[in-house]
Short mmCIF file of C-alpha atoms and ligand atoms in Angstrom, two decimals:
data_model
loop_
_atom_site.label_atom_id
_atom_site.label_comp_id
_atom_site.label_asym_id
_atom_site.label_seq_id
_atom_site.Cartn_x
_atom_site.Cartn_y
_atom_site.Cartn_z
CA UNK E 1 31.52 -21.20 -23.66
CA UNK E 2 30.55 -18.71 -20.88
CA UNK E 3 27.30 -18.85 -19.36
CA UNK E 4 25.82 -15.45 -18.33
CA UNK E 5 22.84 -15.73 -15.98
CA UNK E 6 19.77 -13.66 -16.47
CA UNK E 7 18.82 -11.39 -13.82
CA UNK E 8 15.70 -12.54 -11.69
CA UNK E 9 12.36 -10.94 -13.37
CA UNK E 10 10.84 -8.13 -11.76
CA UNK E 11 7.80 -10.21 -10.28
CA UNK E 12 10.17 -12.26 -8.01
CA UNK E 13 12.69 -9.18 -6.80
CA UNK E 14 9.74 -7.28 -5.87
CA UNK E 15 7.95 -10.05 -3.73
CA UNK E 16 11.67 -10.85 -2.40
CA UNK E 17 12.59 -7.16 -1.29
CA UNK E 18 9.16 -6.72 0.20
CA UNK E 19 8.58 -9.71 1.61
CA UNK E 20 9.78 -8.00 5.21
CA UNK E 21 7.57 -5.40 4.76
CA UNK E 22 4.37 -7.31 3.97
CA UNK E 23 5.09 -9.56 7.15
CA UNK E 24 5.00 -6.74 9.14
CA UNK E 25 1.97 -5.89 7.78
CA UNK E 26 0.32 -9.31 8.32
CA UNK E 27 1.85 -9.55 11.57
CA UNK E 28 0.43 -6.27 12.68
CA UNK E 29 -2.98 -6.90 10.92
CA UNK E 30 -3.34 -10.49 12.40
CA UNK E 31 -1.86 -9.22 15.85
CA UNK E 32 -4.41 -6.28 16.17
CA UNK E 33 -6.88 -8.76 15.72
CA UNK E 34 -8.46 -6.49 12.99
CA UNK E 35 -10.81 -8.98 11.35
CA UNK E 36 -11.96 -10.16 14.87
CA UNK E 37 -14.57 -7.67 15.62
CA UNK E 38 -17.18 -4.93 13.76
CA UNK E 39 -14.80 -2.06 15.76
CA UNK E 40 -11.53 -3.62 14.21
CA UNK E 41 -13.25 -4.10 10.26
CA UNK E 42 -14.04 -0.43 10.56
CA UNK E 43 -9.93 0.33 11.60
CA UNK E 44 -8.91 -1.64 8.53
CA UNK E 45 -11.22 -0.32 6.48
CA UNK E 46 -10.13 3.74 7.37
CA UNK E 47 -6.67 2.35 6.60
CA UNK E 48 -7.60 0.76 3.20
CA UNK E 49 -9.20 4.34 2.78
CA UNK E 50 -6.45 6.44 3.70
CA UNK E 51 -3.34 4.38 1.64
CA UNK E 52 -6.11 4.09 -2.01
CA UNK E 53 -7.07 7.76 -1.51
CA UNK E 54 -3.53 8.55 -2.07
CA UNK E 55 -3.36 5.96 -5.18
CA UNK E 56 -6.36 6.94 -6.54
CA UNK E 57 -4.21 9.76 -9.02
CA UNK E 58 -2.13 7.16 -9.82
CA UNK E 59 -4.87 4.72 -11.19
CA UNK E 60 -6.05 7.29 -13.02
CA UNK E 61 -2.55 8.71 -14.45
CA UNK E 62 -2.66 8.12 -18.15
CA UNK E 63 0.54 7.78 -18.76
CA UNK E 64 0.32 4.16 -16.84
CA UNK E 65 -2.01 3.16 -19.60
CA UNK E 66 0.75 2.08 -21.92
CA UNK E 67 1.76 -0.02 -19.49
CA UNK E 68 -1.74 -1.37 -17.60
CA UNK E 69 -4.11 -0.62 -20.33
CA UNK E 70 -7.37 -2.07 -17.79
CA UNK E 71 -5.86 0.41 -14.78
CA UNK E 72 -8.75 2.32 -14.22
CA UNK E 73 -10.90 -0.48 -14.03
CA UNK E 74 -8.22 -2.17 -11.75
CA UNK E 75 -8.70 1.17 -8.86
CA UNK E 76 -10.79 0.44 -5.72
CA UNK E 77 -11.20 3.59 -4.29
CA UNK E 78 -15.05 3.88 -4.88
CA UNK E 79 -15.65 1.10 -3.76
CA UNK E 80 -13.88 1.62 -0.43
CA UNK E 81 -15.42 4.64 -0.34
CA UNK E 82 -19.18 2.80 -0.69
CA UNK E 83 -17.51 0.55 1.85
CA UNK E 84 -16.80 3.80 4.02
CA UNK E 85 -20.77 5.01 3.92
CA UNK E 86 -21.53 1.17 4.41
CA UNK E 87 -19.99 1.46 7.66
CA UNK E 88 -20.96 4.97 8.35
CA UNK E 89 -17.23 6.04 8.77
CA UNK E 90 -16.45 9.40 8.92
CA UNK E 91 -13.72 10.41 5.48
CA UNK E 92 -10.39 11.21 7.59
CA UNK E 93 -8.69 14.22 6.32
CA UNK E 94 -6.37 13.51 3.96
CA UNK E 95 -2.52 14.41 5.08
CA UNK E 96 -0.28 12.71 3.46
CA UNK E 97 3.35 13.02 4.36
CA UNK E 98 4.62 13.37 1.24
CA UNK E 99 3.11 16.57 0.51
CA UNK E 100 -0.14 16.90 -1.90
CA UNK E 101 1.34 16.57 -5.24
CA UNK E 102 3.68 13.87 -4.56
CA UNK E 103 1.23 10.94 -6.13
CA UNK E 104 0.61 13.11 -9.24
CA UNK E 105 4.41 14.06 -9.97
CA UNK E 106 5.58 10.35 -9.20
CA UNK E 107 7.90 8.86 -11.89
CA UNK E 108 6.21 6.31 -14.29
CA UNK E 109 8.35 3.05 -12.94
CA UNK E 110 8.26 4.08 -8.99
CA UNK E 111 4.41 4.44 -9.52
CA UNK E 112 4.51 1.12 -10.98
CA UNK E 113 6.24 0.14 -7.84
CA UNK E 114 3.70 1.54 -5.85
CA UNK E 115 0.80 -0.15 -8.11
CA UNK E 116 2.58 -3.43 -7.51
CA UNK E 117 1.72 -3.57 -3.61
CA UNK E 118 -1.63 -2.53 -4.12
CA UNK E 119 -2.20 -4.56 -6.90
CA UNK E 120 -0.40 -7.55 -5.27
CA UNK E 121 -2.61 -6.76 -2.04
CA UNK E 122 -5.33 -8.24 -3.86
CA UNK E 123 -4.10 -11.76 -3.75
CA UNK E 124 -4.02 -11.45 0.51
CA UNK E 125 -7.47 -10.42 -0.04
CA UNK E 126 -8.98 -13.29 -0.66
CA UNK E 127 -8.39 -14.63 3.13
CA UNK E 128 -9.58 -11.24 4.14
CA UNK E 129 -12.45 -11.05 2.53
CA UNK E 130 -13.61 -14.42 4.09
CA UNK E 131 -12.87 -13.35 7.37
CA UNK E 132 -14.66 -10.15 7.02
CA UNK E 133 -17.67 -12.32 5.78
CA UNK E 134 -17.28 -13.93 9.08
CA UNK E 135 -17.95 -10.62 10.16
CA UNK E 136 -21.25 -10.39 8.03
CA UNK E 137 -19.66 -8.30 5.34
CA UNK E 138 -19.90 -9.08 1.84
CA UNK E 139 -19.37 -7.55 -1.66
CA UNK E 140 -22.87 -5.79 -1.33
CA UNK E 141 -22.14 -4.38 1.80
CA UNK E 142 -19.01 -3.24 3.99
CA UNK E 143 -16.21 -5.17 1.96
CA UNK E 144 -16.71 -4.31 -1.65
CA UNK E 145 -13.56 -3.58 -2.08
CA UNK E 146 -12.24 -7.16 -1.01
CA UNK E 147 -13.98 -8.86 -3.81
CA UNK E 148 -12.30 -9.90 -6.72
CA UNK E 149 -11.41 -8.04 -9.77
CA UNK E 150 -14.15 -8.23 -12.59
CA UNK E 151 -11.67 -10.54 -14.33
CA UNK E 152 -10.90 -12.93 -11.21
CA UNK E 153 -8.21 -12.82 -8.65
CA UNK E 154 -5.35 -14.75 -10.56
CA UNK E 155 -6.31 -13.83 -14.35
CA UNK E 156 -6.32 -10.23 -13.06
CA UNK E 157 -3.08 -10.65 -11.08
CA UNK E 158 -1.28 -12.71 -14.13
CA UNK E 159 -2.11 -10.25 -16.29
CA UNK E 160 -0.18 -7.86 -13.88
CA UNK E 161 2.37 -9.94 -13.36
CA UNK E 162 3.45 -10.59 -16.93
CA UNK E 163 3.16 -6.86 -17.84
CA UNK E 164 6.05 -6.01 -14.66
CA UNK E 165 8.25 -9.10 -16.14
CA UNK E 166 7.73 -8.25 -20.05
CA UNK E 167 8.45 -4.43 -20.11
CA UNK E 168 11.30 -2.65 -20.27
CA UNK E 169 11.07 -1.48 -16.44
CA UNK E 170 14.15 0.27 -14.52
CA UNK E 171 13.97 -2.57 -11.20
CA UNK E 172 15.59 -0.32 -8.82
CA UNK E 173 13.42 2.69 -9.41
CA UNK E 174 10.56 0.13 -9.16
CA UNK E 175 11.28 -1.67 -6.09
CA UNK E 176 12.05 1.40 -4.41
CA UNK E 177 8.39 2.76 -5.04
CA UNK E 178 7.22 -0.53 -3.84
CA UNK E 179 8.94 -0.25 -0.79
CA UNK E 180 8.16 3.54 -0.18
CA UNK E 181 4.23 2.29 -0.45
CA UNK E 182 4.57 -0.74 1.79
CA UNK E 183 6.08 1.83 4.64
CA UNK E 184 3.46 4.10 3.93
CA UNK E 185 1.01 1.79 4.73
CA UNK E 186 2.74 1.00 7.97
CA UNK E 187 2.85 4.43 9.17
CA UNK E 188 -0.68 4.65 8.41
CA UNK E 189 -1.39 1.37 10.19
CA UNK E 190 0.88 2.88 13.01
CA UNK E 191 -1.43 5.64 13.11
CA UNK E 192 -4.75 4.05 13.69
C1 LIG X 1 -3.41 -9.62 7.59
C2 LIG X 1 -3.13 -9.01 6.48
C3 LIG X 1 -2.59 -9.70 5.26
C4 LIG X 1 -2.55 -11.02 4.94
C5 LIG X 1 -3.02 -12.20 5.77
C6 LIG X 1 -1.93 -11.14 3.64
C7 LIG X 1 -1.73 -12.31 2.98
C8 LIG X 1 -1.17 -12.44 1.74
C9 LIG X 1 -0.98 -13.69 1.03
C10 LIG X 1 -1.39 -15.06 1.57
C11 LIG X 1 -0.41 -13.40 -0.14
C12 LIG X 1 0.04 -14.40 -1.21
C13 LIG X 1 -1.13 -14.88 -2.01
C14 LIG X 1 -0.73 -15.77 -3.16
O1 LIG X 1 0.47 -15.84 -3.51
O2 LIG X 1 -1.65 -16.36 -3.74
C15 LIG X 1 -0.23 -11.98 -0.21
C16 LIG X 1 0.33 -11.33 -1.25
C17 LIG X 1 0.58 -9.97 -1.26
N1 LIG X 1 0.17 -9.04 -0.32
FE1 LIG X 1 -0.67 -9.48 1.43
N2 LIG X 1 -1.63 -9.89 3.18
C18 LIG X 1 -2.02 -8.98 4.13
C19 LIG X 1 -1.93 -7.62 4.07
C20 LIG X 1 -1.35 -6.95 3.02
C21 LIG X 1 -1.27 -5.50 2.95
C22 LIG X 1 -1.84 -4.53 3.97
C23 LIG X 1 -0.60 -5.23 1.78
C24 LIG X 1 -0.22 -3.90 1.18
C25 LIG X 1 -0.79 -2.76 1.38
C26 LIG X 1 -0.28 -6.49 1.13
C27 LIG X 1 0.41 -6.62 -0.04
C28 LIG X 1 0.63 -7.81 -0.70
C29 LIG X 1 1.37 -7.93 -1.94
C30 LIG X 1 2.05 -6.82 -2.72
C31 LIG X 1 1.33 -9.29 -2.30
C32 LIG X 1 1.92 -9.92 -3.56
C33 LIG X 1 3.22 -10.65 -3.26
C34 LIG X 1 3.76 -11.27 -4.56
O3 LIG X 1 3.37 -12.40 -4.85
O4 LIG X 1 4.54 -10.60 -5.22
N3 LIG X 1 -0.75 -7.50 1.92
N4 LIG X 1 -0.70 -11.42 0.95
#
């Protein structure tokens, strides 16, 4: 009898074809020493700013729904924004690379892709969000958006988790949106 192997879910090829990408990040983050002082929170935070601004269409694309029926309530860009006036940051103007209408006219499973680092971001956040307590920021105040999801950091993420690994989702076209959105960030981290 021939054994066939099943491919790898979704979850683990995503984390595995990103996991470059997200050490950059960390090693850039950490390196810039972003959580070590006020002037550094406020850096990360413009960043945070900049990449959800661009999701925020996304989030709110309907279509998703099917797939993430608790999306909207899953989108943090208000409260970065509060986190934004918190910190008396001025909005940068938005200019994204891509072009204006290339978060609305993404294709479902690439935006899933794309939803998959931010969503996934919010596991990393719960380190970050202690250090930017350090930093006298809190869920009230300057780092809403690093608190957990209404439903808890690992119900909420589970629940995303199981949804990329029990759907019918095209991997490539996924992981390719996950790893446009991961070098997005970068540029924008590049930027700052
Ligand atoms: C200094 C900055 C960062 C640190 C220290 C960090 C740390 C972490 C840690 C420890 C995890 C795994 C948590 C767990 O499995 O329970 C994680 C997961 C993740 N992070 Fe980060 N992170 C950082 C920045 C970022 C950024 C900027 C992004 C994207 C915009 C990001 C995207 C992700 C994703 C997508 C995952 C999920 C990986 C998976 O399990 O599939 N991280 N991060």
């Amino acid at each position: 009898m021939s054994e066939t192997l099943s491919p790898a879910p979704l979850s683990t090829r995503l984390k595995a074809e990103t996991a470059a990408q997200h050490q950059l990040l960390d090693n850039e983050i950490s390196g810039r020493n972003l959580f070590g002082s006020a002037q550094g929170y406020r850096d990360f935070v413009r960043l945070q700013y900049r990449f959800h601004r661009d999701l925020d269409p996304v989030y709110r694309d309907t279509r998703l729904e099917a797939f993430i029926p608790d999306l909207q309530s899953r989108n943090r860009f208000a409260h970065i924004t509060q986190d934004m006036k918190d910190l008396g940051l001025d909005i940068p103007r938005q200019d994204t690379p891509n072009g204006p209408d290339f978060f609305t006219r993404l294709q479902t499973e690439t935006a899933i892709g794309w939803l998959y680092v931010a969503e996934g971001s919010k596991l990393g956040a719960n380190i970050l969000d202690k250090l930017a307590q350090n930093l006298g920021y809190s869920a009230d105040f300057g780092a809403r958006h690093l608190a957990p999801d209404p439903a808890g950091r690992g119900p909420s993420w589970l629940a995303f988790r199981n949804m990329l690994d029990d759907t019918a989702i095209d991997p490539e076209a996924c992981i390719d949106g996950a790893r446009d959105a991961f070098a997005h960030m970068a540029r924008y981290l590049a930027e700052q």
